[in-house]
Amino acid sequence: MANAAPDALVALAGRLADASGRVIRRHFRTPVAIDEKDDASPVTIADREAETAIRDILAAECPEHGVFGEEFGSERMDAEYLWVIDPIDGTRSFISGIPLFGTLIALLRDGRPIVGIIDQPILGERWIGIAGQPTRFNDRPASTRPCPTLAEATLTSTSPELFGSGDRAAFDRVAAAAKMTRFGYDCYGYGALSLGFIDVVIEADLKPYDYCALVPVVEGAGGMLTDWNGRTLDLDSDGRLCVVGDQRVHDEVLALLNGE
Amino acid sequence: MANAAPDALVALAGRLADASGRVIRRHFRTPVAIDEKDDASPVTIADREAETAIRDILAAECPEHGVFGEEFGSERMDAEYLWVIDPIDGTRSFISGIPLFGTLIALLRDGRPIVGIIDQPILGERWIGIAGQPTRFNDRPASTRPCPTLAEATLTSTSPELFGSGDRAAFDRVAAAAKMTRFGYDCYGYGALSLGFIDVVIEADLKPYDYCALVPVVEGAGGMLTDWNGRTLDLDSDGRLCVVGDQRVHDEVLALLNGE
């Protein structure tokens, strides 16, 4: 499958999201046991079973591809094709009965994200991004909206508690200049940005499985993703994201993040 | 209709939510114009048309009842029956394309909430609370979960930005003692509490149309709602809410709110 056409890989990504969604729907709003990981973040049987469902398909259909998932680590990181997956991005929402978490599935080729899916299995919403193509939301095109200045922007972030003190001050400078700030969306915020209802997302402390899938989705909708220094995101990024729907506002946000 | 049986009034409340939902679904994720109210909060044509749809039905079916709505003020506040309504609680979520806002419909008799509805028209989710009866979520009973101490609790609030500085310090004391804190849910947080997935909601600066409908819903699910001094909520409350799913944790939360 190493030379498979992109269409086949996009279809495979969709089937991975289908499989994960079946597991997640079975567990949503049931009293699942909640374990704590080393970083104190919660994890449930739904996270683990959903990632297992994805890995089982990959092992059967493309055993030569690499896999890097939140729950079960990495294999063959030097493969040409690497799947980077977070079965439930937003486990805190999941265990709180709030349907704003998502399954994130990215396919990287030689380190560059070429396919990205954000899937919300409870609401039946799916964003599919393919490098160089317009992003799709369910059966229609998705695009960001014009927002040339931060004064007009709706800003989101998952939680103010996820920033360390220095990063928090940087975020607060952006929030003070934005029109409105909302918290609580995890990957769903990038989905709403890709539909033209949110303008800026600022986050810190993300891992590759939290952001790789976002790259084709947001770029294909007309937006722009970098780290806080304006660099393109890759597997080695430091996990601080500056994401805008309208590229004209990017410099203004970066300058505030960097205290200028 | 002043002596109508509660069943007829509950059915009427449901039809009000149906009418409001039809309006809201038509406007969700469309580029509606956003106006600012005197308190800088946003309002849209969806808020206004949804409240109008509700008021039109009330005017036709029970013109002797009072009405107090967020967008168009109050009439006949001294009537035996008073409808207290917020067509879109969470307008910031609505305009951000996030389906976690809700329509709140309360019926008060002689100042006491006897019927409450939380309706999420995009997700097709409805909580119905009737004084003295178990709360229903769609077609099944809803109940809170056991959570005897704050150390085990999931805490939510709409936004850290909604607290003034003194109230923020009080909220932060509760957040520091809770297991997990999440933001961004508006009325949906009380719905999740009533389903047993959130344990404590703390808010400030709410208006009667933000909280009256919550009273029968949360109480009928086994929870407890008071102000920050432990007093029952009524039309004259100061808008600071302390809501718990398990009544055993209420004293602990109140003590922290009051700096003890």
Short mmCIF file of C-alpha atoms in Angstrom, two decimals:
data_model
loop_
_atom_site.label_atom_id
_atom_site.label_comp_id
_atom_site.label_asym_id
_atom_site.label_seq_id
_atom_site.Cartn_x
_atom_site.Cartn_y
_atom_site.Cartn_z
CA MET A 1 0.00 0.00 0.00
CA ALA A 2 3.08 2.25 0.16
CA ASN A 3 2.30 3.61 -3.31
CA ALA A 4 -1.47 3.74 -2.89
CA ALA A 5 -3.24 6.66 -4.49
CA PRO A 6 -4.27 9.43 -2.11
CA ASP A 7 -7.93 8.56 -2.70
CA ALA A 8 -7.42 5.12 -1.18
CA LEU A 9 -5.63 6.61 1.79
CA VAL A 10 -8.38 9.20 2.30
CA ALA A 11 -10.97 6.43 2.18
CA LEU A 12 -8.92 4.44 4.70
CA ALA A 13 -8.75 7.47 7.00
CA GLY A 14 -12.54 7.67 6.81
CA ARG A 15 -12.90 4.02 7.74
CA LEU A 16 -10.58 4.55 10.73
CA ALA A 17 -12.87 7.35 11.92
CA ASP A 18 -15.94 5.15 11.35
CA ALA A 19 -14.44 2.39 13.49
CA SER A 20 -13.41 4.75 16.25
CA GLY A 21 -16.82 6.41 16.24
CA ARG A 22 -18.63 3.11 16.74
CA VAL A 23 -16.59 2.47 19.90
CA ILE A 24 -17.05 6.00 21.23
CA ARG A 25 -20.83 6.09 20.71
CA ARG A 26 -21.13 2.89 22.74
CA HIS A 27 -19.40 4.48 25.74
CA PHE A 28 -20.64 8.09 25.61
CA ARG A 29 -22.72 9.04 28.66
CA THR A 30 -22.12 5.71 30.34
CA PRO A 31 -20.33 5.66 33.70
CA VAL A 32 -16.88 4.62 32.41
CA ALA A 33 -13.97 4.24 34.82
CA ILE A 34 -11.53 7.14 34.58
CA ASP A 35 -7.80 6.53 35.03
CA GLU A 36 -5.15 9.20 35.36
CA LYS A 37 -2.13 9.25 33.11
CA ASP A 38 1.36 10.36 34.17
CA ASP A 39 0.50 13.97 33.32
CA ALA A 40 -2.75 13.71 35.38
CA SER A 41 -4.92 13.84 32.26
CA PRO A 42 -7.85 11.42 32.25
CA VAL A 43 -8.13 8.34 30.05
CA THR A 44 -10.96 5.82 29.71
CA ILE A 45 -11.71 2.50 28.13
CA ALA A 46 -13.27 4.46 25.26
CA ASP A 47 -9.93 6.15 24.44
CA ARG A 48 -8.12 2.81 24.54
CA GLU A 49 -10.69 0.76 22.62
CA ALA A 50 -11.08 3.45 19.96
CA GLU A 51 -7.33 3.62 19.37
CA THR A 52 -7.16 -0.18 19.31
CA ALA A 53 -9.90 -0.29 16.68
CA ILE A 54 -7.89 2.11 14.53
CA ARG A 55 -4.60 0.25 15.04
CA ASP A 56 -6.19 -3.11 14.20
CA ILE A 57 -7.28 -1.81 10.81
CA LEU A 58 -3.89 -0.26 10.10
CA ALA A 59 -2.08 -3.46 11.10
CA ALA A 60 -4.28 -5.46 8.73
CA GLU A 61 -4.28 -3.10 5.77
CA CYS A 62 -0.92 -1.32 5.78
CA PRO A 63 1.47 -2.98 8.23
CA GLU A 64 4.42 -1.12 6.71
CA HIS A 65 3.00 2.30 7.75
CA GLY A 66 4.07 3.93 11.00
CA VAL A 67 1.60 4.70 13.81
CA PHE A 68 1.83 7.31 16.57
CA GLY A 69 -1.19 7.38 18.87
CA GLU A 70 -1.94 9.08 22.16
CA GLU A 71 -2.70 5.93 24.11
CA PHE A 72 -0.32 3.27 22.78
CA GLY A 73 2.76 5.16 21.62
CA SER A 74 4.71 4.93 18.39
CA GLU A 75 5.86 2.29 15.90
CA ARG A 76 7.92 2.72 12.71
CA MET A 77 8.24 6.49 13.09
CA ASP A 78 10.67 6.50 10.13
CA ALA A 79 8.15 4.95 7.69
CA GLU A 80 7.25 6.96 4.58
CA TYR A 81 3.61 7.05 5.72
CA LEU A 82 2.87 7.75 9.38
CA TRP A 83 -0.59 7.81 10.98
CA VAL A 84 -0.82 10.21 13.93
CA ILE A 85 -4.02 9.68 15.92
CA ASP A 86 -5.84 10.86 19.00
CA PRO A 87 -8.91 8.66 19.51
CA ILE A 88 -10.58 11.18 21.83
CA ASP A 89 -9.21 14.71 21.77
CA GLY A 90 -11.10 16.26 24.67
CA THR A 91 -11.43 13.35 27.08
CA ARG A 92 -12.48 15.86 29.76
CA SER A 93 -15.51 16.81 27.62
CA PHE A 94 -16.21 13.15 26.84
CA ILE A 95 -16.36 12.17 30.51
CA SER A 96 -18.45 15.27 31.28
CA GLY A 97 -21.14 14.15 28.81
CA ILE A 98 -20.40 17.07 26.47
CA PRO A 99 -20.29 16.12 22.75
CA LEU A 100 -17.52 18.53 21.75
CA PHE A 101 -14.55 16.14 21.82
CA GLY A 102 -13.32 14.63 18.56
CA THR A 103 -11.31 11.87 16.96
CA LEU A 104 -8.21 13.20 15.22
CA ILE A 105 -6.64 11.19 12.42
CA ALA A 106 -3.66 12.49 10.45
CA LEU A 107 -1.63 10.84 7.73
CA LEU A 108 1.88 12.21 7.27
CA ARG A 109 4.07 11.45 4.27
CA ASP A 110 7.77 12.05 4.87
CA GLY A 111 6.82 14.10 7.91
CA ARG A 112 4.23 16.36 6.20
CA PRO A 113 0.50 16.04 7.04
CA ILE A 114 -1.29 15.14 3.79
CA VAL A 115 -4.66 14.01 5.21
CA GLY A 116 -6.45 15.18 8.35
CA ILE A 117 -9.82 14.25 9.84
CA ILE A 118 -11.69 15.80 12.75
CA ASP A 119 -14.62 13.50 13.55
CA GLN A 120 -17.40 14.13 16.09
CA PRO A 121 -19.14 10.77 16.29
CA ILE A 122 -22.05 11.83 18.52
CA LEU A 123 -23.11 14.76 16.33
CA GLY A 124 -22.26 12.95 13.07
CA GLU A 125 -19.92 15.76 12.00
CA ARG A 126 -16.71 15.18 10.08
CA TRP A 127 -14.14 17.57 8.65
CA ILE A 128 -11.81 16.07 6.01
CA GLY A 129 -8.71 17.96 4.92
CA ILE A 130 -6.44 16.86 2.08
CA ALA A 131 -3.25 18.76 1.30
CA GLY A 132 -3.83 21.02 -1.69
CA GLN A 133 -7.60 20.52 -1.77
CA PRO A 134 -10.58 22.39 -0.28
CA THR A 135 -11.68 21.06 3.09
CA ARG A 136 -15.02 19.23 3.30
CA PHE A 137 -17.46 19.30 6.24
CA ASN A 138 -19.80 16.35 5.88
CA ASP A 139 -20.93 16.75 2.28
CA ARG A 140 -20.14 20.38 1.68
CA PRO A 141 -17.08 22.64 1.37
CA ALA A 142 -15.82 24.37 4.52
CA SER A 143 -14.11 27.73 4.56
CA THR A 144 -12.97 30.26 7.10
CA ARG A 145 -14.42 33.78 7.16
CA PRO A 146 -12.76 37.15 6.60
CA CYS A 147 -11.41 38.71 9.82
CA PRO A 148 -8.57 41.12 9.05
CA THR A 149 -8.05 42.46 12.60
CA LEU A 150 -8.06 40.96 16.07
CA ALA A 151 -10.54 43.60 17.25
CA GLU A 152 -13.21 41.79 15.18
CA ALA A 153 -12.12 38.28 16.17
CA THR A 154 -13.68 35.51 18.20
CA LEU A 155 -10.83 33.78 20.03
CA THR A 156 -10.96 30.32 21.60
CA SER A 157 -8.76 28.01 23.60
CA THR A 158 -9.46 24.75 25.35
CA SER A 159 -8.93 26.03 28.90
CA PRO A 160 -7.11 28.91 30.59
CA GLU A 161 -5.72 26.27 32.96
CA LEU A 162 -3.64 24.64 30.21
CA PHE A 163 -1.24 27.58 29.98
CA GLY A 164 1.82 27.94 32.20
CA SER A 165 2.23 31.39 33.73
CA GLY A 166 4.36 32.91 30.94
CA ASP A 167 2.16 31.44 28.22
CA ARG A 168 -0.92 32.59 30.12
CA ALA A 169 0.27 36.19 30.07
CA ALA A 170 0.84 35.91 26.31
CA PHE A 171 -2.63 34.45 25.81
CA ASP A 172 -4.18 37.17 27.96
CA ARG A 173 -2.63 39.87 25.73
CA VAL A 174 -4.35 38.32 22.72
CA ALA A 175 -7.63 37.89 24.62
CA ALA A 176 -7.57 41.55 25.72
CA ALA A 177 -7.38 42.63 22.07
CA ALA A 178 -9.97 40.16 20.71
CA LYS A 179 -13.67 40.93 20.45
CA MET A 180 -14.74 37.80 22.35
CA THR A 181 -13.04 34.83 24.04
CA ARG A 182 -14.55 31.40 24.62
CA PHE A 183 -13.15 28.28 26.27
CA GLY A 184 -13.90 24.57 26.22
CA TYR A 185 -13.80 23.34 22.65
CA ASP A 186 -10.68 21.17 22.16
CA CYS A 187 -10.48 20.19 18.46
CA TYR A 188 -14.05 21.37 17.86
CA GLY A 189 -12.80 24.96 17.95
CA TYR A 190 -10.67 24.31 14.85
CA GLY A 191 -13.72 22.77 13.20
CA ALA A 192 -15.78 25.89 13.96
CA LEU A 193 -12.91 28.06 12.67
CA SER A 194 -12.91 26.00 9.45
CA LEU A 195 -16.65 26.71 9.09
CA GLY A 196 -16.15 30.47 9.50
CA PHE A 197 -17.55 30.98 13.02
CA ILE A 198 -14.35 31.36 15.04
CA ASP A 199 -11.33 33.40 13.95
CA VAL A 200 -8.36 32.60 16.17
CA VAL A 201 -7.34 29.60 18.29
CA ILE A 202 -4.36 29.86 20.64
CA GLU A 203 -3.13 26.84 22.55
CA ALA A 204 -0.06 25.55 24.34
CA ASP A 205 1.25 22.21 25.48
CA LEU A 206 -0.25 20.23 22.57
CA LYS A 207 1.27 17.00 21.31
CA PRO A 208 1.62 15.97 17.63
CA TYR A 209 -1.52 13.81 17.87
CA ASP A 210 -3.40 16.93 19.02
CA TYR A 211 -2.42 19.08 16.04
CA CYS A 212 -1.22 17.07 12.99
CA ALA A 213 -4.78 16.35 11.78
CA LEU A 214 -5.69 20.03 12.06
CA VAL A 215 -3.13 21.13 9.47
CA PRO A 216 -4.83 19.90 6.26
CA VAL A 217 -8.30 20.75 7.65
CA VAL A 218 -7.53 24.37 8.54
CA GLU A 219 -5.25 25.04 5.55
CA GLY A 220 -7.79 23.57 3.13
CA ALA A 221 -10.44 25.89 4.61
CA GLY A 222 -8.25 28.94 3.95
CA GLY A 223 -6.68 29.30 7.40
CA MET A 224 -3.11 29.24 8.67
CA LEU A 225 -1.43 27.27 11.46
CA THR A 226 2.00 27.98 12.95
CA ASP A 227 3.73 27.79 16.31
CA TRP A 228 4.07 30.98 18.38
CA ASN A 229 7.20 31.89 16.38
CA GLY A 230 5.43 31.67 13.05
CA ARG A 231 7.02 28.36 12.06
CA THR A 232 5.18 25.61 10.16
CA LEU A 233 3.95 22.80 12.40
CA ASP A 234 5.69 19.43 12.25
CA LEU A 235 6.32 16.48 14.57
CA ASP A 236 9.02 18.47 16.41
CA SER A 237 6.93 21.61 17.13
CA ASP A 238 6.81 22.71 20.75
CA GLY A 239 3.01 22.36 21.01
CA ARG A 240 2.18 26.08 21.11
CA LEU A 241 -0.31 26.82 18.31
CA CYS A 242 -1.32 30.10 16.70
CA VAL A 243 -4.16 29.33 14.28
CA VAL A 244 -6.10 31.91 12.28
CA GLY A 245 -8.93 31.72 9.79
CA ASP A 246 -7.87 34.88 7.95
CA GLN A 247 -4.14 34.99 7.28
CA ARG A 248 -4.14 38.81 7.47
CA VAL A 249 -4.56 38.68 11.27
CA HIS A 250 -1.67 36.28 11.84
CA ASP A 251 1.10 38.89 12.28
CA GLU A 252 -0.99 40.85 14.79
CA VAL A 253 -1.59 37.76 16.91
CA LEU A 254 2.03 36.62 16.77
CA ALA A 255 3.26 40.05 17.84
CA LEU A 256 1.02 40.00 20.92
CA LEU A 257 2.03 36.44 21.81
CA ASN A 258 5.64 37.58 21.72
CA GLY A 259 5.04 40.68 23.82
CA GLU A 260 5.56 43.22 21.07
CA MET B 1 -56.32 29.03 31.45
CA ALA B 2 -55.47 30.29 34.96
CA ASN B 3 -56.70 27.05 36.51
CA ALA B 4 -55.37 24.76 33.82
CA ALA B 5 -54.03 21.43 34.94
CA PRO B 6 -50.24 21.23 35.14
CA ASP B 7 -50.27 18.71 32.27
CA ALA B 8 -51.69 21.31 29.90
CA LEU B 9 -49.10 23.85 31.02
CA VAL B 10 -46.27 21.35 30.59
CA ALA B 11 -47.53 20.59 27.10
CA LEU B 12 -47.70 24.30 26.36
CA ALA B 13 -44.12 24.75 27.59
CA GLY B 14 -43.08 22.00 25.18
CA ARG B 15 -44.81 23.71 22.28
CA LEU B 16 -43.05 26.97 23.15
CA ALA B 17 -39.71 25.13 22.93
CA ASP B 18 -40.76 23.53 19.63
CA ALA B 19 -41.56 26.94 18.14
CA SER B 20 -38.35 28.50 19.38
CA GLY B 21 -36.31 25.55 18.09
CA ARG B 22 -37.71 25.90 14.58
CA VAL B 23 -36.52 29.52 14.46
CA ILE B 24 -33.09 28.74 15.90
CA ARG B 25 -32.36 25.83 13.56
CA ARG B 26 -33.05 28.11 10.60
CA HIS B 27 -30.40 30.60 11.74
CA PHE B 28 -27.71 28.33 13.24
CA ARG B 29 -24.42 28.51 11.33
CA THR B 30 -25.67 31.21 9.02
CA PRO B 31 -23.88 34.59 9.02
CA VAL B 32 -26.40 36.48 11.20
CA ALA B 33 -25.78 40.12 12.11
CA ILE B 34 -24.66 40.54 15.71
CA ASP B 35 -25.77 43.55 17.74
CA GLU B 36 -24.46 44.57 21.12
CA LYS B 37 -26.79 45.14 24.05
CA ASP B 38 -26.22 47.75 26.77
CA ASP B 39 -24.16 45.25 28.76
CA ALA B 40 -22.04 44.50 25.63
CA SER B 41 -23.52 41.01 25.34
CA PRO B 42 -24.37 39.93 21.78
CA VAL B 43 -27.88 39.49 20.40
CA THR B 44 -29.05 38.30 16.99
CA ILE B 45 -32.17 38.04 14.90
CA ALA B 46 -32.40 34.43 16.09
CA ASP B 47 -32.72 35.53 19.75
CA ARG B 48 -35.40 38.07 18.83
CA GLU B 49 -37.40 35.88 16.45
CA ALA B 50 -37.31 32.92 18.83
CA GLU B 51 -38.63 35.01 21.73
CA THR B 52 -41.28 36.51 19.46
CA ALA B 53 -42.40 33.02 18.42
CA ILE B 54 -42.80 32.11 22.10
CA ARG B 55 -44.60 35.35 23.00
CA ASP B 56 -47.00 35.01 20.06
CA ILE B 57 -48.17 31.61 21.35
CA LEU B 58 -48.53 32.88 24.91
CA ALA B 59 -50.49 35.93 23.75
CA ALA B 60 -52.89 33.70 21.83
CA GLU B 61 -53.32 30.93 24.39
CA CYS B 62 -53.01 32.55 27.82
CA PRO B 63 -53.10 36.34 27.53
CA GLU B 64 -53.68 36.65 31.28
CA HIS B 65 -50.28 35.09 32.10
CA GLY B 66 -47.22 37.25 32.72
CA VAL B 67 -44.13 37.10 30.51
CA PHE B 68 -40.52 38.03 31.35
CA GLY B 69 -38.08 37.43 28.52
CA GLU B 70 -34.46 38.37 27.92
CA GLU B 71 -35.04 40.28 24.70
CA PHE B 72 -38.39 42.03 25.12
CA GLY B 73 -38.76 42.66 28.84
CA SER B 74 -41.67 42.00 31.17
CA GLU B 75 -45.47 42.19 31.16
CA ARG B 76 -47.94 41.39 33.97
CA MET B 77 -45.20 40.45 36.47
CA ASP B 78 -47.87 40.18 39.20
CA ALA B 79 -49.92 37.51 37.36
CA GLU B 80 -50.44 34.16 39.11
CA TYR B 81 -48.62 32.41 36.25
CA LEU B 82 -45.45 33.98 34.88
CA TRP B 83 -43.36 32.65 31.98
CA VAL B 84 -39.66 33.46 32.30
CA ILE B 85 -37.79 32.78 29.07
CA ASP B 86 -34.38 33.07 27.47
CA PRO B 87 -34.69 32.15 23.79
CA ILE B 88 -30.93 31.55 23.41
CA ASP B 89 -28.97 31.12 26.61
CA GLY B 90 -25.42 31.11 25.29
CA THR B 91 -25.65 33.49 22.37
CA ARG B 92 -21.82 33.55 22.27
CA SER B 93 -21.84 29.79 21.57
CA PHE B 94 -24.65 30.20 19.04
CA ILE B 95 -22.74 32.80 17.01
CA SER B 96 -19.56 30.71 17.27
CA GLY B 97 -21.30 27.75 15.59
CA ILE B 98 -21.13 25.67 18.79
CA PRO B 99 -24.35 23.73 19.58
CA LEU B 100 -24.17 24.07 23.38
CA PHE B 101 -26.53 27.00 23.86
CA GLY B 102 -30.11 26.34 24.91
CA THR B 103 -33.61 27.70 25.08
CA LEU B 104 -34.75 28.19 28.69
CA ILE B 105 -38.46 28.22 29.47
CA ALA B 106 -39.75 28.49 33.03
CA LEU B 107 -43.27 28.73 34.35
CA LEU B 108 -43.62 30.30 37.78
CA ARG B 109 -46.77 30.15 39.88
CA ASP B 110 -46.96 32.79 42.58
CA GLY B 111 -43.22 33.32 42.18
CA ARG B 112 -42.17 29.65 42.43
CA PRO B 113 -40.81 27.79 39.36
CA ILE B 114 -43.15 24.84 38.70
CA VAL B 115 -42.04 23.90 35.16
CA GLY B 116 -38.62 24.26 33.57
CA ILE B 117 -37.31 23.29 30.14
CA ILE B 118 -33.76 23.28 28.81
CA ASP B 119 -33.96 22.69 25.06
CA GLN B 120 -31.04 22.19 22.66
CA PRO B 121 -32.70 22.40 19.24
CA ILE B 122 -29.66 21.46 17.13
CA LEU B 123 -28.91 18.25 19.04
CA GLY B 124 -32.59 17.44 19.64
CA GLU B 125 -32.07 17.29 23.40
CA ARG B 126 -34.66 18.43 25.91
CA TRP B 127 -34.71 18.37 29.70
CA ILE B 128 -38.16 18.82 31.29
CA GLY B 129 -38.46 19.52 34.99
CA ILE B 130 -41.78 19.64 36.87
CA ALA B 131 -41.89 20.59 40.54
CA GLY B 132 -42.25 17.45 42.64
CA GLN B 133 -41.63 15.05 39.75
CA PRO B 134 -38.55 13.28 38.37
CA THR B 135 -36.82 15.19 35.57
CA ARG B 136 -37.02 13.75 32.04
CA PHE B 137 -34.30 13.94 29.37
CA ASN B 138 -35.92 13.26 26.01
CA ASP B 139 -37.80 10.06 26.77
CA ARG B 140 -35.96 8.84 29.83
CA PRO B 141 -35.47 9.85 33.47
CA ALA B 142 -32.50 12.05 34.33
CA SER B 143 -30.65 11.99 37.62
CA THR B 144 -27.51 13.40 39.12
CA ARG B 145 -24.70 11.13 40.34
CA PRO B 146 -23.26 10.66 43.82
CA CYS B 147 -20.36 13.02 44.61
CA PRO B 148 -20.04 13.55 48.35
CA THR B 149 -16.85 15.64 48.30
CA LEU B 150 -15.47 18.41 46.10
CA ALA B 151 -12.19 16.49 45.66
CA GLU B 152 -14.12 14.07 43.42
CA ALA B 153 -16.12 16.74 41.60
CA THR B 154 -16.18 18.01 38.05
CA LEU B 155 -16.84 21.75 38.26
CA THR B 156 -18.08 23.96 35.42
CA SER B 157 -18.86 27.57 34.76
CA THR B 158 -19.66 29.45 31.57
CA SER B 159 -16.50 31.56 31.51
CA PRO B 160 -13.90 32.80 33.98
CA GLU B 161 -14.44 36.23 32.42
CA LEU B 162 -17.98 36.50 33.78
CA PHE B 163 -16.83 36.87 37.39
CA GLY B 164 -15.89 40.22 38.94
CA SER B 165 -12.62 40.17 40.87
CA GLY B 166 -14.07 39.24 44.26
CA ASP B 167 -16.34 36.59 42.78
CA ARG B 168 -13.43 35.30 40.70
CA ALA B 169 -11.35 34.72 43.85
CA ALA B 170 -14.27 32.81 45.39
CA PHE B 171 -14.67 30.70 42.25
CA ASP B 172 -10.92 30.01 42.16
CA ARG B 173 -11.06 28.63 45.72
CA VAL B 174 -13.70 26.13 44.64
CA ALA B 175 -11.80 25.29 41.42
CA ALA B 176 -8.60 24.65 43.40
CA ALA B 177 -10.43 22.05 45.52
CA ALA B 178 -12.32 20.36 42.66
CA LYS B 179 -10.97 17.43 40.70
CA MET B 180 -11.49 19.09 37.31
CA THR B 181 -12.80 22.41 35.99
CA ARG B 182 -14.29 23.05 32.57
CA PHE B 183 -15.66 26.21 30.96
CA GLY B 184 -17.97 27.05 28.10
CA TYR B 185 -21.30 25.34 28.65
CA ASP B 186 -23.95 27.94 29.58
CA CYS B 187 -27.20 26.09 30.42
CA TYR B 188 -25.85 22.86 28.92
CA GLY B 189 -23.71 22.40 32.03
CA TYR B 190 -26.85 22.11 34.18
CA GLY B 191 -28.18 19.59 31.69
CA ALA B 192 -25.00 17.52 31.99
CA LEU B 193 -25.21 17.82 35.79
CA SER B 194 -28.79 16.53 35.62
CA LEU B 195 -27.56 13.52 33.64
CA GLY B 196 -24.86 12.70 36.22
CA PHE B 197 -21.73 13.80 34.34
CA ILE B 198 -20.95 17.11 36.06
CA ASP B 199 -21.14 17.69 39.81
CA VAL B 200 -20.96 21.40 40.55
CA VAL B 201 -21.81 24.57 38.61
CA ILE B 202 -20.83 27.97 39.99
CA GLU B 203 -21.89 31.16 38.24
CA ALA B 204 -22.36 34.85 38.89
CA ASP B 205 -24.20 37.71 37.27
CA LEU B 206 -27.12 35.61 36.01
CA LYS B 207 -30.58 37.02 35.42
CA PRO B 208 -33.89 35.32 36.32
CA TYR B 209 -34.35 34.16 32.71
CA ASP B 210 -30.93 32.44 33.00
CA TYR B 211 -31.80 30.40 36.10
CA CYS B 212 -35.56 30.02 36.73
CA ALA B 213 -35.93 27.13 34.25
CA LEU B 214 -33.00 25.32 35.86
CA VAL B 215 -34.73 24.98 39.23
CA PRO B 216 -37.30 22.24 38.42
CA VAL B 217 -34.84 20.47 36.08
CA VAL B 218 -31.99 20.19 38.59
CA GLU B 219 -34.20 19.58 41.65
CA GLY B 220 -36.16 16.87 39.83
CA ALA B 221 -32.87 15.16 38.96
CA GLY B 222 -31.85 15.09 42.64
CA GLY B 223 -29.67 18.20 42.73
CA MET B 224 -29.80 21.44 44.68
CA LEU B 225 -29.68 25.10 43.61
CA THR B 226 -29.11 28.08 45.86
CA ASP B 227 -27.40 31.44 45.76
CA TRP B 228 -23.91 31.80 47.29
CA ASN B 229 -25.52 32.30 50.71
CA GLY B 230 -27.48 29.06 50.57
CA ARG B 231 -30.82 30.75 49.86
CA THR B 232 -33.46 29.34 47.54
CA LEU B 233 -33.50 31.00 44.12
CA ASP B 234 -36.35 33.33 43.22
CA LEU B 235 -36.91 36.35 40.98
CA ASP B 236 -35.05 38.58 43.44
CA SER B 237 -31.88 36.47 43.74
CA ASP B 238 -28.61 38.28 43.08
CA GLY B 239 -27.64 36.00 40.18
CA ARG B 240 -24.84 34.11 41.90
CA LEU B 241 -25.57 30.37 41.67
CA CYS B 242 -24.20 27.43 43.63
CA VAL B 243 -25.60 24.27 42.05
CA VAL B 244 -24.70 20.73 43.05
CA GLY B 245 -25.78 17.30 41.87
CA ASP B 246 -25.19 15.66 45.26
CA GLN B 247 -26.59 17.70 48.14
CA ARG B 248 -23.87 16.40 50.49
CA VAL B 249 -21.25 18.57 48.77
CA HIS B 250 -23.25 21.79 49.02
CA ASP B 251 -21.93 22.95 52.42
CA GLU B 252 -18.32 22.40 51.35
CA VAL B 253 -18.79 24.51 48.21
CA LEU B 254 -20.65 27.29 50.04
CA ALA B 255 -17.93 27.51 52.67
CA LEU B 256 -15.25 27.98 50.01
CA LEU B 257 -17.32 30.56 48.14
CA ASN B 258 -17.59 32.51 51.36
CA GLY B 259 -13.89 32.30 52.19
CA GLU B 260 -14.18 29.94 55.12
#
